[in-house]
Amino acid sequence: MELTFDRLTKKFHSTIAVDRFSYTMSNGVYGLLGANGAGKTTLMRMICTILQPTSGEILYNGNNIQSMGTKYCDILGYLPQNFGYYPDFSAQDFMLYMASLKGIYGRAALERARALLEIVGLSEVSGQKIRAFSGGMKQRLGIAQAVLNNPKVLVLDEPTAGLDPKERIRFRNLISDLSQDKIVILSTHIVSDVEYIADQILMMKKGRLILSGHPAELVERASGVTWTLTVPEQEVSFYEKNACICNLRHTGSGAELRIVSSQKPAPEAVSVPTNLEDLYLFYFAEELGGVSSHSARRM
């Protein structure tokens, strides 16, 4: 099973949202990372055939997904960034409604709905109206409806946005459990959502794929860009203006800074192992409103 992107491009008037994106996916979890505006949602909408490419194509096992029609819809599951639901439906009624839209009826629909509500931890509240659900419960219901048809391609756009840390962990574990024999594409700007469950990380910037690989491989390739440095309190403002700071901790004797930079930020700075969040900030500091990771150092 393969999902192939061949020079995929999407333009909106003069704006290029996705720029010649090429990649091939097989079974596994793919974490799509990028700052807001990187092109992630546009890419996912093309995967789901909501948008058509300006040029290039997406192939599923060698077949253009646009020409596959309902055959492609039958193997696709999708949880959009803004998941719509009917607040007066119960969880079970909503699942049965979504099952009918996906061509699943009768006893098969009821059994599938009950099984999935059990998997996502909503079986005990399956009769309650969705309006009473927390954000995390609604997201779990969204996952359940996305896999009703046992899809081969599962697309999740910012699925943990707005969830508290406990619900995000539960959600990640759920995705990992559901990822067997599937291509799971999870778009996010929250690094921890994909750091431990993704088989491959894809980083997008300004519509382009700029980096891809296994998380450990990417971190290893980025060794030498993360530093720690302890400075007097009066020097903190200089580094806040001139360096990309990942973390700042005030101590009794000054401030301990964790900085990502292609150059040693100060003679006394010490190189430390890079993690995936450091790497993300290294590439997206300016988009996130910070200072470039290529800023000048203090001598």
PDB file of N, CA, C and O in Angstrom, residues 135-175:
ATOM      1  N   GLY A 135     -14.215  18.772  25.355  1.00  0.00           N
ATOM      2  CA  GLY A 135     -13.476  18.839  24.093  1.00  0.00           C
ATOM      3  C   GLY A 135     -12.779  17.532  23.765  1.00  0.00           C
ATOM      4  O   GLY A 135     -12.783  17.083  22.607  1.00  0.00           O
ATOM      5  N   GLY A 136     -12.188  16.905  24.767  1.00  0.00           N
ATOM      6  CA  GLY A 136     -11.496  15.637  24.543  1.00  0.00           C
ATOM      7  C   GLY A 136     -12.445  14.532  24.132  1.00  0.00           C
ATOM      8  O   GLY A 136     -12.119  13.704  23.266  1.00  0.00           O
ATOM      9  N   MET A 137     -13.627  14.498  24.727  1.00  0.00           N
ATOM     10  CA  MET A 137     -14.623  13.481  24.368  1.00  0.00           C
ATOM     11  C   MET A 137     -15.101  13.675  22.930  1.00  0.00           C
ATOM     12  O   MET A 137     -15.280  12.703  22.188  1.00  0.00           O
ATOM     13  N   LYS A 138     -15.298  14.932  22.530  1.00  0.00           N
ATOM     14  CA  LYS A 138     -15.720  15.201  21.150  1.00  0.00           C
ATOM     15  C   LYS A 138     -14.644  14.773  20.158  1.00  0.00           C
ATOM     16  O   LYS A 138     -14.963  14.228  19.085  1.00  0.00           O
ATOM     17  N   GLN A 139     -13.373  15.008  20.507  1.00  0.00           N
ATOM     18  CA  GLN A 139     -12.290  14.601  19.617  1.00  0.00           C
ATOM     19  C   GLN A 139     -12.212  13.080  19.511  1.00  0.00           C
ATOM     20  O   GLN A 139     -11.948  12.539  18.436  1.00  0.00           O
ATOM     21  N   ARG A 140     -12.447  12.391  20.619  1.00  0.00           N
ATOM     22  CA  ARG A 140     -12.444  10.920  20.571  1.00  0.00           C
ATOM     23  C   ARG A 140     -13.606  10.405  19.725  1.00  0.00           C
ATOM     24  O   ARG A 140     -13.473   9.421  18.998  1.00  0.00           O
ATOM     25  N   LEU A 141     -14.744  11.080  19.823  1.00  0.00           N
ATOM     26  CA  LEU A 141     -15.871  10.722  18.962  1.00  0.00           C
ATOM     27  C   LEU A 141     -15.511  10.979  17.499  1.00  0.00           C
ATOM     28  O   LEU A 141     -15.873  10.198  16.608  1.00  0.00           O
ATOM     29  N   GLY A 142     -14.769  12.060  17.251  1.00  0.00           N
ATOM     30  CA  GLY A 142     -14.324  12.359  15.895  1.00  0.00           C
ATOM     31  C   GLY A 142     -13.433  11.263  15.334  1.00  0.00           C
ATOM     32  O   GLY A 142     -13.557  10.887  14.166  1.00  0.00           O
ATOM     33  N   ILE A 143     -12.536  10.747  16.161  1.00  0.00           N
ATOM     34  CA  ILE A 143     -11.687   9.637  15.731  1.00  0.00           C
ATOM     35  C   ILE A 143     -12.534   8.404  15.429  1.00  0.00           C
ATOM     36  O   ILE A 143     -12.326   7.708  14.429  1.00  0.00           O
ATOM     37  N   ALA A 144     -13.507   8.132  16.297  1.00  0.00           N
ATOM     38  CA  ALA A 144     -14.355   6.943  16.113  1.00  0.00           C
ATOM     39  C   ALA A 144     -15.092   7.006  14.773  1.00  0.00           C
ATOM     40  O   ALA A 144     -15.142   6.013  14.035  1.00  0.00           O
ATOM     41  N   GLN A 145     -15.654   8.176  14.431  1.00  0.00           N
ATOM     42  CA  GLN A 145     -16.370   8.277  13.151  1.00  0.00           C
ATOM     43  C   GLN A 145     -15.412   8.196  11.972  1.00  0.00           C
ATOM     44  O   GLN A 145     -15.782   7.709  10.904  1.00  0.00           O
ATOM     45  N   ALA A 146     -14.169   8.659  12.167  1.00  0.00           N
ATOM     46  CA  ALA A 146     -13.206   8.647  11.066  1.00  0.00           C
ATOM     47  C   ALA A 146     -12.778   7.234  10.685  1.00  0.00           C
ATOM     48  O   ALA A 146     -12.367   7.003   9.544  1.00  0.00           O
ATOM     49  N   VAL A 147     -12.870   6.301  11.628  1.00  0.00           N
ATOM     50  CA  VAL A 147     -12.419   4.928  11.336  1.00  0.00           C
ATOM     51  C   VAL A 147     -13.582   3.947  11.213  1.00  0.00           C
ATOM     52  O   VAL A 147     -13.383   2.737  11.215  1.00  0.00           O
ATOM     53  N   LEU A 148     -14.801   4.465  11.109  1.00  0.00           N
ATOM     54  CA  LEU A 148     -15.973   3.590  10.958  1.00  0.00           C
ATOM     55  C   LEU A 148     -15.833   2.617   9.790  1.00  0.00           C
ATOM     56  O   LEU A 148     -16.210   1.448   9.896  1.00  0.00           O
ATOM     57  N   ASN A 149     -15.292   3.094   8.688  1.00  0.00           N
ATOM     58  CA  ASN A 149     -15.174   2.270   7.486  1.00  0.00           C
ATOM     59  C   ASN A 149     -13.848   1.522   7.414  1.00  0.00           C
ATOM     60  O   ASN A 149     -13.481   1.027   6.348  1.00  0.00           O
ATOM     61  N   ASN A 150     -13.145   1.452   8.558  1.00  0.00           N
ATOM     62  CA  ASN A 150     -11.844   0.775   8.613  1.00  0.00           C
ATOM     63  C   ASN A 150     -10.937   1.252   7.478  1.00  0.00           C
ATOM     64  O   ASN A 150     -10.480   0.473   6.642  1.00  0.00           O
ATOM     65  N   PRO A 151     -10.645   2.565   7.449  1.00  0.00           N
ATOM     66  CA  PRO A 151      -9.936   3.147   6.300  1.00  0.00           C
ATOM     67  C   PRO A 151      -8.483   2.690   6.204  1.00  0.00           C
ATOM     68  O   PRO A 151      -7.858   2.350   7.208  1.00  0.00           O
ATOM     69  N   LYS A 152      -7.983   2.720   5.002  1.00  0.00           N
ATOM     70  CA  LYS A 152      -6.566   2.444   4.766  1.00  0.00           C
ATOM     71  C   LYS A 152      -5.732   3.714   4.868  1.00  0.00           C
ATOM     72  O   LYS A 152      -4.542   3.667   5.160  1.00  0.00           O
ATOM     73  N   VAL A 153      -6.378   4.868   4.616  1.00  0.00           N
ATOM     74  CA  VAL A 153      -5.722   6.173   4.735  1.00  0.00           C
ATOM     75  C   VAL A 153      -6.521   6.990   5.748  1.00  0.00           C
ATOM     76  O   VAL A 153      -7.701   7.275   5.531  1.00  0.00           O
ATOM     77  N   LEU A 154      -5.876   7.338   6.864  1.00  0.00           N
ATOM     78  CA  LEU A 154      -6.541   8.083   7.934  1.00  0.00           C
ATOM     79  C   LEU A 154      -5.865   9.443   8.072  1.00  0.00           C
ATOM     80  O   LEU A 154      -4.666   9.525   8.345  1.00  0.00           O
ATOM     81  N   VAL A 155      -6.636  10.522   7.888  1.00  0.00           N
ATOM     82  CA  VAL A 155      -6.110  11.884   7.879  1.00  0.00           C
ATOM     83  C   VAL A 155      -6.649  12.639   9.084  1.00  0.00           C
ATOM     84  O   VAL A 155      -7.867  12.755   9.263  1.00  0.00           O
ATOM     85  N   LEU A 156      -5.740  13.172   9.917  1.00  0.00           N
ATOM     86  CA  LEU A 156      -6.111  13.860  11.150  1.00  0.00           C
ATOM     87  C   LEU A 156      -5.483  15.251  11.141  1.00  0.00           C
ATOM     88  O   LEU A 156      -4.264  15.382  11.206  1.00  0.00           O
ATOM     89  N   ASP A 157      -6.311  16.278  11.052  1.00  0.00           N
ATOM     90  CA  ASP A 157      -5.820  17.654  10.937  1.00  0.00           C
ATOM     91  C   ASP A 157      -5.925  18.355  12.288  1.00  0.00           C
ATOM     92  O   ASP A 157      -7.025  18.652  12.759  1.00  0.00           O
ATOM     93  N   GLU A 158      -4.779  18.629  12.917  1.00  0.00           N
ATOM     94  CA  GLU A 158      -4.708  19.297  14.221  1.00  0.00           C
ATOM     95  C   GLU A 158      -5.657  18.646  15.228  1.00  0.00           C
ATOM     96  O   GLU A 158      -6.490  19.326  15.847  1.00  0.00           O
ATOM     97  N   PRO A 159      -5.557  17.332  15.430  1.00  0.00           N
ATOM     98  CA  PRO A 159      -6.567  16.640  16.247  1.00  0.00           C
ATOM     99  C   PRO A 159      -6.511  16.940  17.738  1.00  0.00           C
ATOM    100  O   PRO A 159      -7.473  16.680  18.451  1.00  0.00           O
ATOM    101  N   THR A 160      -5.391  17.477  18.233  1.00  0.00           N
ATOM    102  CA  THR A 160      -5.286  17.706  19.674  1.00  0.00           C
ATOM    103  C   THR A 160      -5.384  19.178  20.047  1.00  0.00           C
ATOM    104  O   THR A 160      -5.151  19.536  21.200  1.00  0.00           O
ATOM    105  N   ALA A 161      -5.721  20.036  19.097  1.00  0.00           N
ATOM    106  CA  ALA A 161      -5.822  21.471  19.391  1.00  0.00           C
ATOM    107  C   ALA A 161      -6.867  21.711  20.474  1.00  0.00           C
ATOM    108  O   ALA A 161      -7.998  21.239  20.387  1.00  0.00           O
ATOM    109  N   GLY A 162      -6.473  22.415  21.510  1.00  0.00           N
ATOM    110  CA  GLY A 162      -7.390  22.757  22.587  1.00  0.00           C
ATOM    111  C   GLY A 162      -7.550  21.717  23.663  1.00  0.00           C
ATOM    112  O   GLY A 162      -8.279  21.939  24.635  1.00  0.00           O
ATOM    113  N   LEU A 163      -6.882  20.574  23.536  1.00  0.00           N
ATOM    114  CA  LEU A 163      -7.004  19.530  24.549  1.00  0.00           C
ATOM    115  C   LEU A 163      -6.001  19.752  25.679  1.00  0.00           C
ATOM    116  O   LEU A 163      -4.914  20.287  25.465  1.00  0.00           O
ATOM    117  N   ASP A 164      -6.369  19.313  26.879  1.00  0.00           N
ATOM    118  CA  ASP A 164      -5.424  19.414  27.988  1.00  0.00           C
ATOM    119  C   ASP A 164      -4.387  18.301  27.861  1.00  0.00           C
ATOM    120  O   ASP A 164      -4.562  17.353  27.075  1.00  0.00           O
ATOM    121  N   PRO A 165      -3.267  18.382  28.596  1.00  0.00           N
ATOM    122  CA  PRO A 165      -2.176  17.405  28.442  1.00  0.00           C
ATOM    123  C   PRO A 165      -2.616  15.949  28.616  1.00  0.00           C
ATOM    124  O   PRO A 165      -2.160  15.070  27.878  1.00  0.00           O
ATOM    125  N   LYS A 166      -3.510  15.694  29.580  1.00  0.00           N
ATOM    126  CA  LYS A 166      -3.958  14.316  29.812  1.00  0.00           C
ATOM    127  C   LYS A 166      -4.713  13.781  28.606  1.00  0.00           C
ATOM    128  O   LYS A 166      -4.496  12.644  28.175  1.00  0.00           O
ATOM    129  N   GLU A 167      -5.611  14.594  28.037  1.00  0.00           N
ATOM    130  CA  GLU A 167      -6.367  14.167  26.862  1.00  0.00           C
ATOM    131  C   GLU A 167      -5.460  14.011  25.649  1.00  0.00           C
ATOM    132  O   GLU A 167      -5.673  13.130  24.820  1.00  0.00           O
ATOM    133  N   ARG A 168      -4.433  14.853  25.526  1.00  0.00           N
ATOM    134  CA  ARG A 168      -3.512  14.723  24.399  1.00  0.00           C
ATOM    135  C   ARG A 168      -2.754  13.411  24.462  1.00  0.00           C
ATOM    136  O   ARG A 168      -2.539  12.742  23.444  1.00  0.00           O
ATOM    137  N   ILE A 169      -2.325  13.021  25.660  1.00  0.00           N
ATOM    138  CA  ILE A 169      -1.631  11.740  25.818  1.00  0.00           C
ATOM    139  C   ILE A 169      -2.564  10.590  25.466  1.00  0.00           C
ATOM    140  O   ILE A 169      -2.180   9.658  24.755  1.00  0.00           O
ATOM    141  N   ARG A 170      -3.788  10.660  25.962  1.00  0.00           N
ATOM    142  CA  ARG A 170      -4.764   9.609  25.661  1.00  0.00           C
ATOM    143  C   ARG A 170      -5.017   9.530  24.158  1.00  0.00           C
ATOM    144  O   ARG A 170      -5.141   8.451  23.586  1.00  0.00           O
ATOM    145  N   PHE A 171      -5.097  10.685  23.514  1.00  0.00           N
ATOM    146  CA  PHE A 171      -5.351  10.741  22.081  1.00  0.00           C
ATOM    147  C   PHE A 171      -4.194  10.123  21.306  1.00  0.00           C
ATOM    148  O   PHE A 171      -4.400   9.353  20.366  1.00  0.00           O
ATOM    149  N   ARG A 172      -2.963  10.444  21.706  1.00  0.00           N
ATOM    150  CA  ARG A 172      -1.793   9.873  21.022  1.00  0.00           C
ATOM    151  C   ARG A 172      -1.783   8.354  21.148  1.00  0.00           C
ATOM    152  O   ARG A 172      -1.487   7.642  20.175  1.00  0.00           O
ATOM    153  N   ASN A 173      -2.089   7.854  22.324  1.00  0.00           N
ATOM    154  CA  ASN A 173      -2.111   6.406  22.523  1.00  0.00           C
ATOM    155  C   ASN A 173      -3.186   5.757  21.661  1.00  0.00           C
ATOM    156  O   ASN A 173      -2.991   4.661  21.112  1.00  0.00           O
ATOM    157  N   LEU A 174      -4.321   6.423  21.550  1.00  0.00           N
ATOM    158  CA  LEU A 174      -5.414   5.913  20.730  1.00  0.00           C
ATOM    159  C   LEU A 174      -5.002   5.836  19.263  1.00  0.00           C
ATOM    160  O   LEU A 174      -5.256   4.838  18.583  1.00  0.00           O
ATOM    161  N   ILE A 175      -4.350   6.880  18.776  1.00  0.00           N
ATOM    162  CA  ILE A 175      -3.890   6.895  17.379  1.00  0.00           C
ATOM    163  C   ILE A 175      -2.906   5.767  17.132  1.00  0.00           C
ATOM    164  O   ILE A 175      -2.959   5.064  16.123  1.00  0.00           O
TER     165      ILE A 175
END
